[in-house]
Each structure stands twice: as C-alpha cells, then as structure tokens.
mmCIF file of C-alpha atoms in Angstrom:
data_model
loop_
_atom_site.group_PDB
_atom_site.id
_atom_site.type_symbol
_atom_site.label_atom_id
_atom_site.label_comp_id
_atom_site.label_asym_id
_atom_site.label_seq_id
_atom_site.Cartn_x
_atom_site.Cartn_y
_atom_site.Cartn_z
ATOM 1 C CA MET A 244 -12.523 -78.351 33.203
ATOM 2 C CA ARG A 245 -15.170 -77.538 35.740
ATOM 3 C CA TRP A 246 -12.765 -77.602 38.674
ATOM 4 C CA LEU A 247 -10.567 -74.960 37.050
ATOM 5 C CA ASP A 248 -13.548 -72.735 36.286
ATOM 6 C CA GLY A 249 -14.576 -73.004 39.938
ATOM 7 C CA VAL A 250 -11.084 -72.034 41.085
ATOM 8 C CA LEU A 251 -11.056 -69.030 38.747
ATOM 9 C CA ILE A 252 -14.513 -67.841 39.765
ATOM 10 C CA ALA A 253 -13.618 -68.156 43.465
ATOM 11 C CA PHE A 254 -10.371 -66.236 42.900
ATOM 12 C CA GLY A 255 -12.235 -63.561 40.942
ATOM 13 C CA ILE A 256 -14.777 -63.181 43.746
ATOM 14 C CA VAL A 257 -11.982 -62.889 46.330
ATOM 15 C CA ASN A 258 -10.500 -60.062 44.259
ATOM 16 C CA LEU A 259 -13.852 -58.338 43.842
ATOM 17 C CA LEU A 260 -14.634 -58.512 47.548
ATOM 18 C CA GLY A 261 -11.100 -57.482 48.477
ATOM 19 C CA GLY A 262 -11.338 -54.434 46.245
ATOM 20 C CA LEU A 263 -14.663 -53.441 47.766
ATOM 21 C CA TYR A 264 -13.346 -54.008 51.287
ATOM 22 C CA GLY A 265 -10.253 -51.918 50.570
ATOM 23 C CA TYR A 266 -12.404 -49.092 49.254
ATOM 24 C CA PHE A 267 -15.077 -49.053 51.932
ATOM 25 C CA GLY A 268 -12.765 -50.051 54.794
ATOM 26 C CA ALA A 269 -9.722 -47.917 54.064
ATOM 27 C CA GLY A 270 -10.983 -45.500 51.415
ATOM 28 C CA SER A 271 -8.534 -46.891 48.846
ATOM 29 C CA MET A 272 -9.628 -46.083 45.317
ATOM 30 C CA MET A 273 -6.674 -48.151 44.026
ATOM 31 C CA SER A 274 -8.064 -51.221 45.831
ATOM 32 C CA LEU A 275 -11.449 -50.668 44.245
ATOM 33 C CA ILE A 276 -10.072 -50.292 40.728
ATOM 34 C CA GLY A 277 -7.469 -53.048 41.025
ATOM 35 C CA GLY A 278 -9.519 -55.588 42.939
ATOM 36 C CA VAL A 279 -12.778 -55.173 41.058
ATOM 37 C CA GLY A 280 -10.988 -54.843 37.723
ATOM 38 C CA THR A 281 -8.892 -57.976 38.069
ATOM 39 C CA GLY A 282 -11.799 -59.861 39.600
ATOM 40 C CA ILE A 283 -13.916 -59.091 36.553
ATOM 41 C CA VAL A 284 -11.068 -60.048 34.195
ATOM 42 C CA VAL A 285 -10.574 -63.435 35.879
ATOM 43 C CA ILE A 286 -14.308 -64.201 36.025
ATOM 44 C CA ALA A 287 -14.723 -63.096 32.393
ATOM 45 C CA GLY A 288 -11.854 -65.416 31.472
ATOM 46 C CA ALA A 289 -13.592 -68.337 33.185
ATOM 47 C CA ALA A 290 -16.843 -67.520 31.370
ATOM 48 C CA LEU A 291 -15.105 -67.127 28.001
ATOM 49 C CA ALA A 292 -13.303 -70.452 28.505
ATOM 50 C CA LYS A 293 -16.613 -72.294 28.085
ATOM 51 C CA SER A 294 -16.749 -71.386 24.397
ATOM 52 C CA HIS A 295 -13.113 -70.430 23.668
ATOM 53 C CA PRO A 296 -10.835 -72.229 26.149
ATOM 54 C CA SER A 297 -7.513 -70.817 24.924
ATOM 55 C CA ALA A 298 -8.682 -67.212 24.973
ATOM 56 C CA GLY A 299 -10.579 -67.586 28.239
ATOM 57 C CA TYR A 300 -7.813 -69.253 30.200
ATOM 58 C CA GLY A 301 -5.304 -66.863 28.640
ATOM 59 C CA LEU A 302 -7.338 -63.894 29.876
ATOM 60 C CA ALA A 303 -7.645 -65.449 33.330
ATOM 61 C CA THR A 304 -3.881 -66.043 33.369
ATOM 62 C CA VAL A 305 -3.184 -62.393 32.560
ATOM 63 C CA GLY A 306 -5.526 -61.250 35.337
ATOM 64 C CA THR A 307 -3.966 -63.649 37.821
ATOM 65 C CA LEU A 308 -0.438 -62.564 36.865
ATOM 66 C CA LEU A 309 -1.404 -58.908 37.319
ATOM 67 C CA VAL A 310 -2.691 -59.582 40.827
ATOM 68 C CA GLY A 311 0.348 -61.652 41.728
ATOM 69 C CA ILE A 312 2.885 -59.141 40.454
ATOM 70 C CA MET A 313 1.191 -56.119 42.009
ATOM 71 C CA MET A 314 0.686 -57.810 45.364
ATOM 72 C CA LEU A 315 4.262 -59.131 45.435
ATOM 73 C CA LYS A 316 5.487 -55.590 44.788
ATOM 74 C CA ARG A 317 3.193 -54.333 47.542
ATOM 75 C CA TYR A 318 4.424 -56.989 49.976
ATOM 76 C CA LEU A 319 8.071 -56.159 49.304
ATOM 77 C CA GLU A 320 7.313 -52.486 50.012
ATOM 78 C CA THR A 321 5.170 -52.922 53.132
ATOM 79 C CA GLN A 322 5.943 -56.422 54.512
ATOM 80 C CA LYS A 323 2.207 -56.750 55.264
ATOM 81 C CA VAL A 324 0.856 -60.279 55.198
ATOM 82 C CA MET A 325 -2.728 -59.129 54.627
ATOM 83 C CA PRO A 326 -3.654 -58.595 51.879
ATOM 84 C CA ALA A 327 -0.381 -58.434 49.950
ATOM 85 C CA LEU A 328 1.317 -61.732 50.809
ATOM 86 C CA MET A 329 -1.966 -63.619 51.003
ATOM 87 C CA LEU A 330 -2.957 -62.548 47.489
ATOM 88 C CA THR A 331 0.547 -63.223 46.167
ATOM 89 C CA VAL A 332 0.400 -66.808 47.438
ATOM 90 C CA LEU A 333 -3.190 -67.241 46.261
ATOM 91 C CA SER A 334 -2.219 -65.973 42.800
ATOM 92 C CA ALA A 335 0.642 -68.482 42.674
ATOM 93 C CA VAL A 336 -1.748 -71.306 43.604
ATOM 94 C CA VAL A 337 -4.186 -70.236 40.872
ATOM 95 C CA LEU A 338 -1.338 -70.069 38.334
ATOM 96 C CA VAL A 339 -0.327 -73.619 39.278
ATOM 97 C CA CYS A 340 -3.958 -74.685 38.778
ATOM 98 C CA LEU A 341 -3.957 -73.061 35.336
ATOM 99 C CA VAL A 342 -0.761 -74.912 34.361
ATOM 100 C CA VAL A 343 -2.121 -78.241 35.674
ATOM 101 C CA GLY A 344 -5.395 -77.612 33.834
ATOM 102 C CA HIS A 345 -3.501 -76.858 30.633
ATOM 103 C CA PHE A 346 -1.536 -80.093 30.741
ATOM 104 C CA ALA A 347 -4.540 -82.128 31.862
ATOM 105 C CA ALA A 348 -6.467 -80.887 28.811
ATOM 106 C CA ARG A 349 -3.618 -81.959 26.515
ATOM 107 C CA LYS A 350 -3.485 -85.467 27.980
ATOM 108 C CA PRO A 351 -4.726 -88.087 25.506
ATOM 109 C CA ALA A 352 -7.910 -89.863 26.572
#
C-alpha cells in the first residue's frame, strides 16, 4: 500500500515540522515533545509496515489517534483553528485513509 505509506510519512513530517515550529516560534516545549514524538511514531509505523503490516499500521493508528485526541481537546479549550482544528481534521483524514487501506488490503484479488 504505497499510497498509505506516503500519507503516513507526509502526516508524520507535518507533525515533526509543527513540533519544531511550536518550539522555535512560541517556545513551547510541549509542542516539541508532542509534535516530534508523534511524528516519529507515525513515520516509524509506516516504515515497520513494510515488513510487518499489522504492527506498523497499528502503531501509525495509535500515533494518529493521539494527535487527533490531543488537538481536539486543545481546540475545544482555545477555539484556535491553527494548529488545533487543522491537525484534528488532518488526523481524521489520516484515520479514514488507514481504515480504507485496511479494507482494501482484505479485498480478494
């Protein structure tokens, strides 16, 4: 599932860059830890999926859920579209991609 790996890597990079931007732009250590941490988890999941698809996509799903839940909580507290709502929506899109990828892999050839 090359397309799904590409989606996960792009999402992981967005998280990495967002964490770095939050740290260097606003001095937020939480952004650095959360963004870089979840970015690494999602990218590691995509890499692991090449040899162990269930474990890799499971790891990527956990990372994506963490981002989505934390950013939804943040949006409800602050009502800020950037980055909270944007990352919540992006996480939901990635989760839909993971579900579609799961069912596409199960489809008989």
